Structure formats: structure tokens, C-alpha cells
XYZ file of C-alpha atoms in Angstrom:
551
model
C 83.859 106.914 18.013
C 84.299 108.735 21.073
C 86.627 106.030 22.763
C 88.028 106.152 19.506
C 89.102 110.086 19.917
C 89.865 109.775 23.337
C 92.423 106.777 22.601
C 93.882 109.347 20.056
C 93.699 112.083 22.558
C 96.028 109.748 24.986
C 98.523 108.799 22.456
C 99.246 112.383 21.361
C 99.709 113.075 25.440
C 102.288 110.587 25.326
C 104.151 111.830 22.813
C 103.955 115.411 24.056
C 105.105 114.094 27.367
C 108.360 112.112 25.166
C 109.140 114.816 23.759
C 109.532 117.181 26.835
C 111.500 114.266 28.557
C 113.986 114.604 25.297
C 114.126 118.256 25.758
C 115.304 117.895 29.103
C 117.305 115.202 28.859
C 119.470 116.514 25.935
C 120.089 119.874 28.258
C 120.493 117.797 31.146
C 123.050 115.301 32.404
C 125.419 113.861 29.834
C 124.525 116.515 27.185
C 127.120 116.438 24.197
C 128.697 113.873 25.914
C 127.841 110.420 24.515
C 127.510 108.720 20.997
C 124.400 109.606 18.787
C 122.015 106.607 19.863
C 123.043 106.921 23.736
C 121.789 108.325 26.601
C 122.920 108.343 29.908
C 119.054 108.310 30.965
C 116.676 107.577 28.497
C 114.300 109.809 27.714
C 111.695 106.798 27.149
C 112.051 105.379 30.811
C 111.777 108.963 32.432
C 108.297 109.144 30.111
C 107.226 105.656 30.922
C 107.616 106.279 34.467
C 105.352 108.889 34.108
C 102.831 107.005 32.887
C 102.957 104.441 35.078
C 102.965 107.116 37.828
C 99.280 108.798 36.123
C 97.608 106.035 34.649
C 98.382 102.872 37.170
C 99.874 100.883 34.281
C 102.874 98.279 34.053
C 106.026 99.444 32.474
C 105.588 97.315 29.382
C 101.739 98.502 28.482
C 103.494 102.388 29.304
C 106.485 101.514 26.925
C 103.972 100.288 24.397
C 102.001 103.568 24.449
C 105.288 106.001 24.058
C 106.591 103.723 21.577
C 102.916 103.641 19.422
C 102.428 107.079 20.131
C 105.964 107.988 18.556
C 105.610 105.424 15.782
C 102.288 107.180 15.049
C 103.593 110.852 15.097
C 106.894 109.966 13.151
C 105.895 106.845 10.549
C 101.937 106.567 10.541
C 100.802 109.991 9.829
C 97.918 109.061 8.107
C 97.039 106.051 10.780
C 96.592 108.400 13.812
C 94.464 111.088 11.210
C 92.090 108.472 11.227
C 92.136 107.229 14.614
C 91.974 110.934 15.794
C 88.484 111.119 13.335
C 87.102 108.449 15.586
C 86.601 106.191 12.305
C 89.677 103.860 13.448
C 89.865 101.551 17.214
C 93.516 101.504 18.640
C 93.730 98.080 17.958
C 92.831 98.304 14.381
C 95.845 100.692 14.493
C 98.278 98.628 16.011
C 97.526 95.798 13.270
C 98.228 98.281 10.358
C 101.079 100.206 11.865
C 102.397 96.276 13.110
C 102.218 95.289 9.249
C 104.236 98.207 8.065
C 106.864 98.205 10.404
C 109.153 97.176 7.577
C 108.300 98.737 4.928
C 110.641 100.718 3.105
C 110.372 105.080 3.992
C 110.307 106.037 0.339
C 107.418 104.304 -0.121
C 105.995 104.461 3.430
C 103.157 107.144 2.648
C 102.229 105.898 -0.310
C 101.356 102.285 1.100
C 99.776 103.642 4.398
C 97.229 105.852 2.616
C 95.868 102.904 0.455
C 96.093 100.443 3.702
C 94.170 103.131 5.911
C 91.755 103.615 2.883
C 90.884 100.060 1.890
C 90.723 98.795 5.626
C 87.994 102.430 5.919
C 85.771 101.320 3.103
C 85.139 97.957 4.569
C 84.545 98.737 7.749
C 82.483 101.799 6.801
C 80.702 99.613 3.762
C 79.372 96.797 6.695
C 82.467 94.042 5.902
C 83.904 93.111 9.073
C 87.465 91.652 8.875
C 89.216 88.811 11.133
C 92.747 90.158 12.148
C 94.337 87.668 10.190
C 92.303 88.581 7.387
C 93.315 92.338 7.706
C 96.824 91.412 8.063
C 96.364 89.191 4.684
C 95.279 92.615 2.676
C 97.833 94.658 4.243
C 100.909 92.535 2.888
C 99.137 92.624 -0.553
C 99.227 96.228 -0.914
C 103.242 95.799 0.756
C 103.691 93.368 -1.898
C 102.725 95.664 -4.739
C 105.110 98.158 -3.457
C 108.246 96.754 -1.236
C 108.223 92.950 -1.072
C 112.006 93.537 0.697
C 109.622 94.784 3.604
C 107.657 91.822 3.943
C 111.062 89.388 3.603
C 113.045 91.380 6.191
C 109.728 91.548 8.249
C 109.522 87.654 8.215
C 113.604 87.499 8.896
C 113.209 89.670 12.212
C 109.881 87.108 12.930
C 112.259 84.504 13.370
C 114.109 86.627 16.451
C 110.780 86.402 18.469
C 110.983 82.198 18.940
C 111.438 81.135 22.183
C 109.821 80.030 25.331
C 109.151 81.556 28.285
C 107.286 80.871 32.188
C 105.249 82.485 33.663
C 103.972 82.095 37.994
C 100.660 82.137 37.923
C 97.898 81.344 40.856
C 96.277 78.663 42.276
C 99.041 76.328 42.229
C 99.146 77.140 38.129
C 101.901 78.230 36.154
C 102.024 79.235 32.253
C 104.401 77.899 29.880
C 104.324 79.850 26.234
C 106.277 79.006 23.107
C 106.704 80.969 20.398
C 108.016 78.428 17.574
C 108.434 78.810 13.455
C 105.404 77.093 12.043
C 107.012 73.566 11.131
C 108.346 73.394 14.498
C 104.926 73.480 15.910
C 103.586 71.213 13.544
C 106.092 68.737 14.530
C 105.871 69.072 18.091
C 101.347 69.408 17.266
C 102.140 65.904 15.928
C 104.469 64.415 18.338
C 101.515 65.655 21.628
C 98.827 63.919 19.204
C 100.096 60.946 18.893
C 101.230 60.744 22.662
C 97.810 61.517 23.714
C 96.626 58.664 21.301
C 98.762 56.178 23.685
C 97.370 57.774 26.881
C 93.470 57.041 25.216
C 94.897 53.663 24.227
C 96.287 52.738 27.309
C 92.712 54.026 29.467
C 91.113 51.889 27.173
C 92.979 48.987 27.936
C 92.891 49.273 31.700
C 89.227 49.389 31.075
C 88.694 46.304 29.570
C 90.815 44.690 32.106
C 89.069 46.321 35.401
C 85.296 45.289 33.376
C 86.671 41.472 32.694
C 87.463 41.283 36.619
C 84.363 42.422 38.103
C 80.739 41.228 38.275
C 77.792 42.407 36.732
C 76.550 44.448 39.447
C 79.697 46.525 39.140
C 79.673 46.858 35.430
C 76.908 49.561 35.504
C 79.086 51.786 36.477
C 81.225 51.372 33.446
C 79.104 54.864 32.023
C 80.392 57.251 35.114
C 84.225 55.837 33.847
C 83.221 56.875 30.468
C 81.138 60.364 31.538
C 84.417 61.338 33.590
C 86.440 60.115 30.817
C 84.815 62.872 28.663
C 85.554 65.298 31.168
C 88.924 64.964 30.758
C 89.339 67.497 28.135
C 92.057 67.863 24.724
C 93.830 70.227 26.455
C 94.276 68.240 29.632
C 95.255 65.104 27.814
C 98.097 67.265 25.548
C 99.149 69.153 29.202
C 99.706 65.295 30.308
C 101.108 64.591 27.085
C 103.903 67.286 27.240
C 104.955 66.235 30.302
C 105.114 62.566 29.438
C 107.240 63.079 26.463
C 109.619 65.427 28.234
C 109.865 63.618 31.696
C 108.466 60.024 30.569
C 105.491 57.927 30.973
C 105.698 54.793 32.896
C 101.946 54.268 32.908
C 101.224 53.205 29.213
C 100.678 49.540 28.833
C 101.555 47.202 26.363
C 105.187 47.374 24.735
C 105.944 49.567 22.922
C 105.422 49.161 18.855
C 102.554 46.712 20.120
C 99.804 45.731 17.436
C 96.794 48.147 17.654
C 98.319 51.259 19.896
C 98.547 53.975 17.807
C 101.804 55.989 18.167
C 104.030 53.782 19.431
C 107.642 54.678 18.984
C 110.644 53.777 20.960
C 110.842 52.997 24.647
C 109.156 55.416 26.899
C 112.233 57.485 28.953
C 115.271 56.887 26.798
C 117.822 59.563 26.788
C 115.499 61.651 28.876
C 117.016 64.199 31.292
C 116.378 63.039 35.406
C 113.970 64.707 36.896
C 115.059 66.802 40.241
C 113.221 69.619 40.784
C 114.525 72.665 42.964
C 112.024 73.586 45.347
C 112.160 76.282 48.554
C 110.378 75.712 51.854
C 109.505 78.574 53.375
C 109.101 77.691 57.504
C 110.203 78.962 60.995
C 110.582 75.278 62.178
C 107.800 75.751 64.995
C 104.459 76.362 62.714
C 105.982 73.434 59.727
C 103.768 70.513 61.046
C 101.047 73.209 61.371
C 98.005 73.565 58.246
C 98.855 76.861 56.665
C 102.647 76.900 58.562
C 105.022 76.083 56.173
C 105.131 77.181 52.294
C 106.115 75.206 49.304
C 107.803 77.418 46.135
C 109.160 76.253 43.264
C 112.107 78.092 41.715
C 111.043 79.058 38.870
C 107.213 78.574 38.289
C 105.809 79.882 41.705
C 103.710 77.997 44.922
C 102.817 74.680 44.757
C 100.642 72.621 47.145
C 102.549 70.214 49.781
C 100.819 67.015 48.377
C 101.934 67.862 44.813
C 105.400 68.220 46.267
C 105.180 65.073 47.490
C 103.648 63.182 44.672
C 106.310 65.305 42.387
C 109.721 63.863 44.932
C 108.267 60.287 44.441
C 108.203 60.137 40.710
C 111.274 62.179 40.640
C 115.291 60.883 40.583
C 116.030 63.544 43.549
C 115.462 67.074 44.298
C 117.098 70.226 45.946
C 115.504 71.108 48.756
C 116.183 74.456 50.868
C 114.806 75.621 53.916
C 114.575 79.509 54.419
C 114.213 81.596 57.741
C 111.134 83.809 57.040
C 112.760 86.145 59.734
C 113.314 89.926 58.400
C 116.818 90.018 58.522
C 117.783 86.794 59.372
C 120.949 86.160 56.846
C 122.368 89.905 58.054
C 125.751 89.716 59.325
C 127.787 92.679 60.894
C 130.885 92.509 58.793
C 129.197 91.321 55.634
C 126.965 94.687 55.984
C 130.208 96.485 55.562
C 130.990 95.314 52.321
C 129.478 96.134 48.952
C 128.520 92.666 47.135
C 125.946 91.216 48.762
C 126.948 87.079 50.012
C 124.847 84.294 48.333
C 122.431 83.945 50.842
C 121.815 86.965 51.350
C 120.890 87.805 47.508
C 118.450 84.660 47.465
C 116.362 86.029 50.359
C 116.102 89.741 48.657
C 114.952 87.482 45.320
C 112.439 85.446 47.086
C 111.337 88.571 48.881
C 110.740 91.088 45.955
C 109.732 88.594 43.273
C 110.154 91.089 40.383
C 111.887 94.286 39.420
C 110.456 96.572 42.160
C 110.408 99.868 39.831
C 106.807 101.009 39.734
C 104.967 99.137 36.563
C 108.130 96.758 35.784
C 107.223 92.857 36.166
C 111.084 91.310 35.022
C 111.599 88.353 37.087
C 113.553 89.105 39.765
C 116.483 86.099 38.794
C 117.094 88.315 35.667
C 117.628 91.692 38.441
C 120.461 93.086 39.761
C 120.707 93.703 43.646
C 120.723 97.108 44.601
C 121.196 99.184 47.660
C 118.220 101.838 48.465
C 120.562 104.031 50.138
C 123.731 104.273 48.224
C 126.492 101.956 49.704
C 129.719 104.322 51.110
C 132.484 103.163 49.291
C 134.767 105.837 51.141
C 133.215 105.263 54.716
C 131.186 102.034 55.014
C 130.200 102.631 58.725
C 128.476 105.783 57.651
C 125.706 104.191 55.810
C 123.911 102.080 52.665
C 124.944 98.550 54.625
C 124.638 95.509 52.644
C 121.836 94.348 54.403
C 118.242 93.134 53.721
C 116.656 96.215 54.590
C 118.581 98.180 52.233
C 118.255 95.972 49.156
C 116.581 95.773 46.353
C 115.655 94.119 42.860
C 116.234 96.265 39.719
C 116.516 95.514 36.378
C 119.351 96.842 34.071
C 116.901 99.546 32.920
C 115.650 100.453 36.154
C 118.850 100.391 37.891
C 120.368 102.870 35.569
C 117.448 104.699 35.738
C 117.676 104.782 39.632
C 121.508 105.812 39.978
C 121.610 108.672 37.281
C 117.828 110.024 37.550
C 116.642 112.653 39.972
C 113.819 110.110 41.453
C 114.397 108.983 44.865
C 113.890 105.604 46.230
C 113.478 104.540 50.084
C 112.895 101.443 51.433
C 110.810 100.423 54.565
C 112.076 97.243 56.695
C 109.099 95.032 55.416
C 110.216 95.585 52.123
C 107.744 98.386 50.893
C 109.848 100.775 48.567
C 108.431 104.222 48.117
C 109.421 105.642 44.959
C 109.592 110.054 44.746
C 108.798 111.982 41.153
C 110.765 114.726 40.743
C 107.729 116.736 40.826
C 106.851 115.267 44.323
C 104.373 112.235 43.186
C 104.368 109.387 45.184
C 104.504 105.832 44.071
C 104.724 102.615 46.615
C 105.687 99.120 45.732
C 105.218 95.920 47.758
C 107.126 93.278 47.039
C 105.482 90.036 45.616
C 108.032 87.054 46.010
C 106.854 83.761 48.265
C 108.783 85.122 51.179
C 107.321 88.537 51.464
C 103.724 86.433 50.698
C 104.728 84.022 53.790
C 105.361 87.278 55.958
C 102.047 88.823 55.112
C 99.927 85.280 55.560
C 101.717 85.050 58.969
C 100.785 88.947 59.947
C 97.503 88.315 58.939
C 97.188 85.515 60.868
C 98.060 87.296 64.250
C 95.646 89.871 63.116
C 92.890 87.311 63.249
C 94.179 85.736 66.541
C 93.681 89.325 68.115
C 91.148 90.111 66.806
C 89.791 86.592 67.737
C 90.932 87.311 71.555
C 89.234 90.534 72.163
C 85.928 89.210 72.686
C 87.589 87.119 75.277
C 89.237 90.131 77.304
C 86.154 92.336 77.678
C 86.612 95.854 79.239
C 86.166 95.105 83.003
C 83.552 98.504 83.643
C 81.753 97.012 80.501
C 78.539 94.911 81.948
C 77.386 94.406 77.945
C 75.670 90.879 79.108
C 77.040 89.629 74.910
C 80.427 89.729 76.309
C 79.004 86.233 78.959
C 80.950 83.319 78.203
C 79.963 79.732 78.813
C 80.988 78.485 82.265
C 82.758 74.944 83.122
C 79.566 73.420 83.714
C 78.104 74.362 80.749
C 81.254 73.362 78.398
C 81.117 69.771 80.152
C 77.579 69.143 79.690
C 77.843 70.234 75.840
C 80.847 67.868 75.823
C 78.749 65.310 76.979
C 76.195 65.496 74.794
C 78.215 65.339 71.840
C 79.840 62.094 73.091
C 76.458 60.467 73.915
C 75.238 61.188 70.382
C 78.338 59.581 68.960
C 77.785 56.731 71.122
C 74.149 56.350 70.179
C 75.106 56.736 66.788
C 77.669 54.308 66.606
C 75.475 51.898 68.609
C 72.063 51.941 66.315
C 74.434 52.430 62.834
C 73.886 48.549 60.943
C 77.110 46.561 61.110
C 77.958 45.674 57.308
C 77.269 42.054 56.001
C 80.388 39.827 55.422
C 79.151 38.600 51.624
C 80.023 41.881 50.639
C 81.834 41.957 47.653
C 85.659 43.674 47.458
C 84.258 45.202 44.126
C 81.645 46.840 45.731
C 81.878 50.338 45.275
C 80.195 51.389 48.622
C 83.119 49.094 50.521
C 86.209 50.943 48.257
C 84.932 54.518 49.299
C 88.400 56.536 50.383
C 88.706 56.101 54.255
C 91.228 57.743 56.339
C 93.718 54.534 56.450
C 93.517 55.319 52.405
C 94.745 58.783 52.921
C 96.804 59.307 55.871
C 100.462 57.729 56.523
C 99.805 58.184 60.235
C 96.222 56.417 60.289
C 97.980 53.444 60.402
C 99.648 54.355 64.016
C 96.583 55.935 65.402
C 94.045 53.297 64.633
C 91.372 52.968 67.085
C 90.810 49.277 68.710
C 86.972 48.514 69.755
C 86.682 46.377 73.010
C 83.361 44.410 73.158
C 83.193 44.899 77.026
C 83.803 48.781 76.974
C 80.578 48.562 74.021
C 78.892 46.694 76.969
C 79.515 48.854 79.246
C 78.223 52.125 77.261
C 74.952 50.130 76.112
C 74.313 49.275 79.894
C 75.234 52.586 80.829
C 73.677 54.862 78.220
C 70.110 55.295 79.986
C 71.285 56.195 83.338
C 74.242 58.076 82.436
C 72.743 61.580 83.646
C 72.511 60.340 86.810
C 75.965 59.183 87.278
C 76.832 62.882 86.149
C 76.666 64.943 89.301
C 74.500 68.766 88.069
C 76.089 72.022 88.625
C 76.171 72.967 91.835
C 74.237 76.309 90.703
């Protein structure tokens, strides 16, 4: 109950804090001056960037909370009563007040005081509710009272369909859909029946790889099956989206065959080529390098270089672009005199921010205008606010309105860093998040290590700390040899392998580096039977043939 309160407690403070923002807005800038409905700053953004300046919240959980909390003060009366009582959770709240949205205001009070009542006596009488089972009693009592509501409610459902993508981590990006209910049974059907083939067609390559082998091989027909169960329903309808949007040349049998479920027409037709934009993020000197070069996909985030390569062969072509990570490296002298910013210039400052960079806002920053931190000189370019990347940024619509008519002031450090000043002199910082800033930090880190790393190596001359001794020459070579006279040993008792074994064997189809590695094939190693000599002879008396150090 007391979280309860204290969620109450918050609300109320955002609504205070709205309210105030109105006050001053409406004796502010622009007062008198525009339609009823407008605002030449909102007095919602100047609250929710509050909020996100107190509480460390993104823009759209802030906007959620000053819209709630207004909702509550203005339409739900009886909804925040209880809430305030500590006998309602906020989310219990949202549900109810969510239901009602539509309902009509004459009848508003009326069908929030029985909701708020009914939902109260089973919660407080032991009954706990699903939230689609709450939802199911609200729209009866709407139903008794203003079944328009619960139409128009449905009608403005329909605006919410789409689909969306999100970057994620890990190489992992998120693809939602929001679809009206027979669309997503049609398109639950369609990834069914796909992932039928894909079981069909494991099955059949199966049976084929068991009829080829011998029996000692076919024991290990149970790991195929235990890894087969691994591969979980939501893996095989990921695979399965992908195969009916892109194609599946892997499936076996024709199509229609006898037996495999699912079959329709032929796999690919009227598909749409696959060519994938992708940005590679490299200086040129570190590409070769593990950890030197960066590969980003437009429009769903980092991906992993072997993925990029397994994604180009399957693929009908691609767009590839190569980026200077270089702060400042598409900046030109002229261009920095003029206001609109040149194509390449605008995709660095999008790779570099990511986002929106207003404090708490996460719009992707392909949907953001470009900005200048300092405001561009239209009268006198030289002067200041040059088109260049350290004076750019990505705002959305909102936030760049907000930026050019609001009293908050916005400066921008050369690694990208934008510091963000309150009117009543709080501080907010943003770092941008796009692949290129991500590069630049992965590289800085990375010289941080390497000096770090080479201190130990440059002790402090007056320092006699013995822990700073390093090995000497003497000692390196000796440890050197060592190692090699192991490996020789090693490679000299190790048993040779029969020649009867089988192809099938699993022990002889173990992944070797000629299996993965296009240069293995260059660098193979040749054995000489007289250098193997040689060692053997040599092995035992090899320390004497090695002169000791001298000290």
C-alpha cells in the first residue's frame, strides 16, 4: 500500500509541475498569439524535460507520467482516489483508465465508480484477475452504458498496426508487429506450415546421412536428435520468417511432393532480391586487425564480420560504405560556411549520435533533423555556428522546436558529448550512442589499455622496486626453447592415425583449421622426413649445442 501512495504521491507531482509549466507558458512567449490547441512551446515537453532531468527517465516513460497524471486529475477522479488510498497499484490504474479512454463524458463518472468498485471488491474479497480478464469486465460495465465508446475505441485500435525495429545487442535486433487479429492468424499459419517443411526437410536429410553410413556411426543418430530438440519453436518460426520473406533454397523434395506438409508454390517466386546496406566502420590501417574494423547495418545495428559474410554470399548484392572514424573528417572550409549540411556530412552526425540526443528521447536518429548547437549566422557566417561536425546535432521535430524557442541551452563538446542547461541551472549530459561514436570509444579504450599496458615497462629510473625486473635475452631464449622442445616431443611421441579409418568417422571430420580458414590453404605447413630425423637425433643433446648465458 505504501508503494501504492507513493506512486500516487508522484503522479500528483507531475501534474503540479504541468500545470506551472502552463502557467508560464501562457504568460510567456507566444501568449495570445496562436490558435487554441497551439503552442509555440509546449507546456508538456518543458514538464517532461523536467522529469527526465529529476528522475533519470526516457522521454517517453516522462510523457507517460504527465499524460496519466493529467488523465487522472481531469477524467479519472475516482481512479487516482483509490490509488491515493493505497488500495489500487499504478498498473491496475493504467488498465482501467486505458479501458475508458473512450467512453463518452456524460457518462464518464458514472461508469468509473462501478469499474473502480467492482475491480475493489475482488481484489479486496481474495479473486485475483488476469489483465485480460479485468479488461473483459471493464467493457461490460462500458457496454451497459456507451457501447459507441467501445466501437470508436476498437476504430482508433486499428491506427496502432504496424511494424517497427528495434537495435538491440549482441549482434540481436527486434522486429515487432502490431497486426489486426486475422492478419496474425494468417501470417501464425503461413510460419507453421513453413516450419513444418523445415522439420520435413531435417527429417529427410536424416534418413539419407543414416542410409550412407555404417553402424558404428549410427549411434550417434540420438545427439542429431538431442540437438534437434534444442532447436526451439521460436527458432524454427525466426528461420521460418526469414525463409518466406527472402526464400529457402534448402528444403528438399519439390515442391507439392507426397508426404511434406505445407507445400505450396516454388520457394522464391516474386520475392524481392536481397541486398543489404551495410557500413564499415575502419581507418584502413587497424581493418585486417581482430577488433579493427566494425560492421553496422543500417537499420538494425552491429553485426559480426562472419555473419556479414555468410549474409553477401546468399545475397543478390549489397551496398557497402566505408566511413573515416576520424572526428571531423568530412569537414570542409567552404561547406562550413553554409547552412544545410552536404550528404556526407549528415550520415556521419547520424552514425555518430544514433538517436535524438535530447536528454530521455530514444527516436532513431534517420527520423531527426540535423541541427547546429550554436546557432548558424545567417547574416555573418564567418562569425560562428559552422556547419561542421562539431557543431551538429540530432533532434527530433519535438526536441528541435523545443531547443530553438525554449530558454534551455545546449553545447556541444568535439567528441560529441552535448551538455544540456535547465533554466534553473541543472545540468544534464548526453553521449551519443551511434556505431561511430561506439568505434571512437572502443579505439580510446584501447590506447588506454596499451598505456596502461606500457607503464610497467618504463619504470621510474630512481625507483629500485626489484617487481619492476624484467626477463633478460637469455632468459626469453631459453623459455623459447623450451616451448619448442615440448612441441617437438609432443609431436614426436603423439600416435600417427591408422589408414582403415573410416571418412565417416566422427573423430577424422572434427573442424580443422583448413575447414575454417580461406588462408590455411596458402600457409599449410609441409613435414620433411629428414628435418624429423634430424630433431629425433638431435633432441637429447640439444642443450649442449645451446651455448649458457654468459652470466
Amino acid at each position: 500500500m505504501a508503494e501504492n501512495r507513493a506512486a500516487a504521491q508522484r503522479l500528483v507531482a507531475c501534474y503540479e509541475l504541468f500545470r506551472q509549466c502552463q502557467r508560464q507558458e501562457e504568460s510567456g512567449v507566444g501568449a495570445g498569439e496562436c490558435r487554441p490547441g497551439h503552442a509555440v512551446v509546449d507546456p508538456v515537453e518543458v514538464a517532461v524535460g523536467y522529469v527526465v532531468a529529476v528522475m533519470a527517465v526516457s522521454t517517453r516513460r516522462a510523457e507517460a507520467m504527465i499524460t496519466f497524471a493529467f488523465d487522472l486529475h481531469t477524467r479519472y477522479p475516482a481512479v487516482l482516489a483509490a490509488l491515493s488510498a493505497g488500495r489500487l497499484d499504478q498498473r491496475a490504474a493504467q488498465v482501467l483508465a486505458s479501458q475508458m479512454a473512450t467512453v463518452h463524458v456524460d457518462v464518464l463518472e458514472l461508469v468509473q465508480q462501478q469499474v473502480v468498485e467492482d475491480y475493489l471488491a475482488a481484489i479486496e474479497g481474495g479473486i485475483r484477475l488476469g489483465e485480460k480478464a479485468v479488461r473483459g469486465n471493464v467493457d461490460a460495465i462500458i457496454a451497459r452504458y456507451d457501447a459507441d465508446g467501445l466501437r470508436l475505441r476498437r476504430r482508433e485500435a486499428a491506427r496502432t498496426r504496424g511494424v517497427r525495429f528495434h537495435k538491440g545487442i549482441d549482434g540481436m535486433s527486434s522486429v515487432s508487429a502490431t497486426l489486426a487479429t486475422e492478419e496474425a492468424a494468417v501470417l501464425a499459419e503461413a510460419l507453421d506450415h513453413r516450419v513444418a517443411d523445415h522439420k520435413y526437410a531435417d527429417a529427410q536429410a536424416r534418413a539419407n546421412t543414416a542410409a550412407n553410413v555404417d553402424a558404428a556411426t549410427a549411434g550417434d543418430d540420438g545427439a542429431a536428435r538431442d540437438k534437434d530438440e534444442d532447436y526451439s519453436l521460436a527458432e524454427r518460426r525466426a528461420d521460418a520468417l526469414m525463409s518466406l520473406l527472402c526464400g529457402d533454397t534448402g528444403l528438399t523434395g519439390p515442391p507439392g511432393a507426397a508426404g511434406r506438409p505445407g507445400a505450396g508454390g516454388a520457394a522464391g517466386v516474386g520475392l524481392v532480391p536481397l541486398r543489404p546496406q551495410v557500413t564499415v566502420i575502419a581507418t584502413g590501417n587497424d581493418a585486417r586487425d581482430e577488433g579493427g574494423v566494425r560492421v553496422e547495418f543500417t537499420r538494425t545495428g552491429q553485426a559480426a564480420l562472419q555473419a556479414l559474410l555468410d549474409l553477401l554470399a546468399a545475397s543478390d548484392g549489397a551496398s557497402l560504405e566505408r566511413l573515416d572514424p576520424g572526428i571531423g573528417a568530412a569537414d570542409d572550409a567552404r561547406a562550413a560556411l553554409t547552412y544545410r549540411p552536404g550528404a556526407a556530412l549528415a550520415r556521419r552526425i547520424r552514425l555518430r549520435d544514433g538517436t535524438c540526443r535530447h536528454p530521455g528521447c530514444a527516436v532513431p536518429a534517420d527520423h531527426c533533423d540535423l541541427d547546429h548547437a550554436a546557432p548558424f549566422n545567417h547574416a555573418d557566417p564567418d562569425r560562428g555556428g559552422h556547419t561542421v561536425e562539431g557543431n551538429l546535432v540530432c533532434l527530433c521535430r519535438r526536441h528541435h522546436r523545443f531547443k530553438t524557442f525554449s530558454d534551455w541551452s545546449y553545447t556541444l563538446a568535439p567528441d560529441g558529448t552535448l551538455h544540456v542547461t535547465t533554466p534553473d541551472g541543472s545540468t544534464m549530459r548526453t553521449r551519443p550512442c551511434g556505431p561511430l561514436a561506439q568505434y571512437r570509444r572502443e579505439q580510446a579504450d584501447a590506447e588506454t589499455q596499451a598505456w596502461q599496458r606500457q607503464q610497467p615497462r618504463n619504470p621510474d629510473p630512481t625507483d629500485t622496486d626489484p617487481t619492476d625486473a624484467e626477463p633478460t635475452f637469455w632468459s626469453r631464449r631459453a623459455t623459447r626453447h623450451r616451448t619448442e622442445r615440448a612441441r617437438t616431443e609432443h609431436a614426436r611421441t603423439a600416435p600417427a592415425p591408422t589408414s582403415g579409418t573410416s571418412n565417416n568417422d566422427p573423430a577424422a571430420n572434427q573442424t580443422s583449421p583448413n575447414t575454417v580458414s580461406r588462408w590455411w590453404a596458402r600457409n599449410t605447413p609441409h613435414h620433411s622426413d629428414i628435418e624429423k630425423g634430424i630433431r629425433t637425433l638431435l633432441h637429447d643433446h640439444l642443450d649442449e649445442l645451446i651455448d649458457p648465458p654468459p652470466f
